[in-house]
Amino acid sequence: SMSHPSLFLEKVALKVAFVDSDWNELDLEQNRIDAMVSERLSGSRYILDIFGYCAYSALYEIADGGNLFSAIGSYDSDPDDGADKDIESDWEHWNSTRKITLAHEVAAAVADLHSIDAEDISSVVHGDLDPYQFVSTDKGKTYKLGDFNGAQLLFWHEEDGSICNVSAANSGGRFRSPEEVREDYVTEKVDIFNMGTIFYQILTGKLPFEDDTVTEAEEKFAAGDRPLIPVEYMDSEDVNDQAILRAMDLCWEEEPEERPTAGEIEELLL
């Protein structure tokens, strides 16, 4: 008798626009950039994989293990803060090895994004880097970066080879760089600053300036202030804690050109 081959079915996620959404050229372009960046990075194990795209719709690997924001479990009072509160936080059980592993995954994802055309030569700004942009496809074991529909493409000056800055399209919020809050023109270095704030939350389990409103937190970042580091981490002799603190400080440099590349931070956290 003949046996039939087994059929293996894999869950996928279909990303679509709201049914009642109006057609909008800007939204269509953002979705195109989202799909293009995802496709170009499909070889990275730190980036959410894409299988297909058309206009407002895209097919991705399913990430039903929650996001990093939810795993940490520190929320703003805003009920729509991007966290999936159905996912139970396990931050209290993280040791320093778990924390530096997650911090490295964040840095590796951003390093791959910023090297999409050539190593450490950026042509894309994510522009919306938050813990909830990192999602899990394996029940919270690892996290991948996704959602590039807020990304902006960078161009190069034909004569002197310098990078052309872009406007701070997603300025504002607890995870925003000073130049974004000021609505200055920006480069990929905004992602580096925001990455430092993600490291802060991974290390401490706290929101940056958690006792302040979002607006107050923005103003403090723009004024050059940084969130206080709990003494238990400042005085820690754990090499993993110290590596995360060092990476955080480097990412939080006030002047964008003084901040390291994502690749350099990735190496620091190895």
Coordinates of N, CA and C in Angstrom, one line a residue, residues 14-22 27 31 55-58:
L14 N -0.2 37.2 9.7 CA -0.6 38.1 8.6 C -0.8 39.5 9.2
K15 N 0.0 40.4 8.7 CA 0.0 41.8 9.2 C -0.8 42.6 8.1
V16 N -1.9 43.1 8.5 CA -2.8 43.9 7.6 C -3.2 45.2 8.2
A17 N -3.7 46.1 7.3 CA -4.2 47.4 7.8 C -5.7 47.2 8.3
F18 N -6.1 48.1 9.1 CA -7.5 48.1 9.6 C -8.4 48.1 8.4
V19 N -9.5 47.4 8.5 CA -10.5 47.3 7.4 C -11.0 48.7 7.0
D20 N -11.2 49.6 8.0 CA -11.8 50.9 7.6 C -10.7 51.9 7.4
S21 N -9.5 51.5 7.2 CA -8.4 52.5 7.0 C -8.5 53.1 5.6
D22 N -8.2 54.4 5.6 CA -8.2 55.1 4.3 C -6.9 54.8 3.6
D27 N 1.5 55.8 4.4 CA 1.4 54.5 5.0 C 1.9 53.4 4.1
N31 N 5.0 50.8 4.8 CA 4.8 49.4 4.8 C 5.8 48.8 3.8
A55 N 1.4 45.4 -0.8 CA 0.7 46.7 -0.4 C 0.7 46.8 1.1
Y56 N -0.5 46.7 1.7 CA -0.7 46.9 3.1 C -0.5 45.6 3.9
S57 N -0.3 44.5 3.3 CA -0.3 43.2 3.9 C 1.1 42.5 3.8
A58 N 1.5 41.8 4.9 CA 2.8 41.1 4.9 C 2.6 39.8 5.8

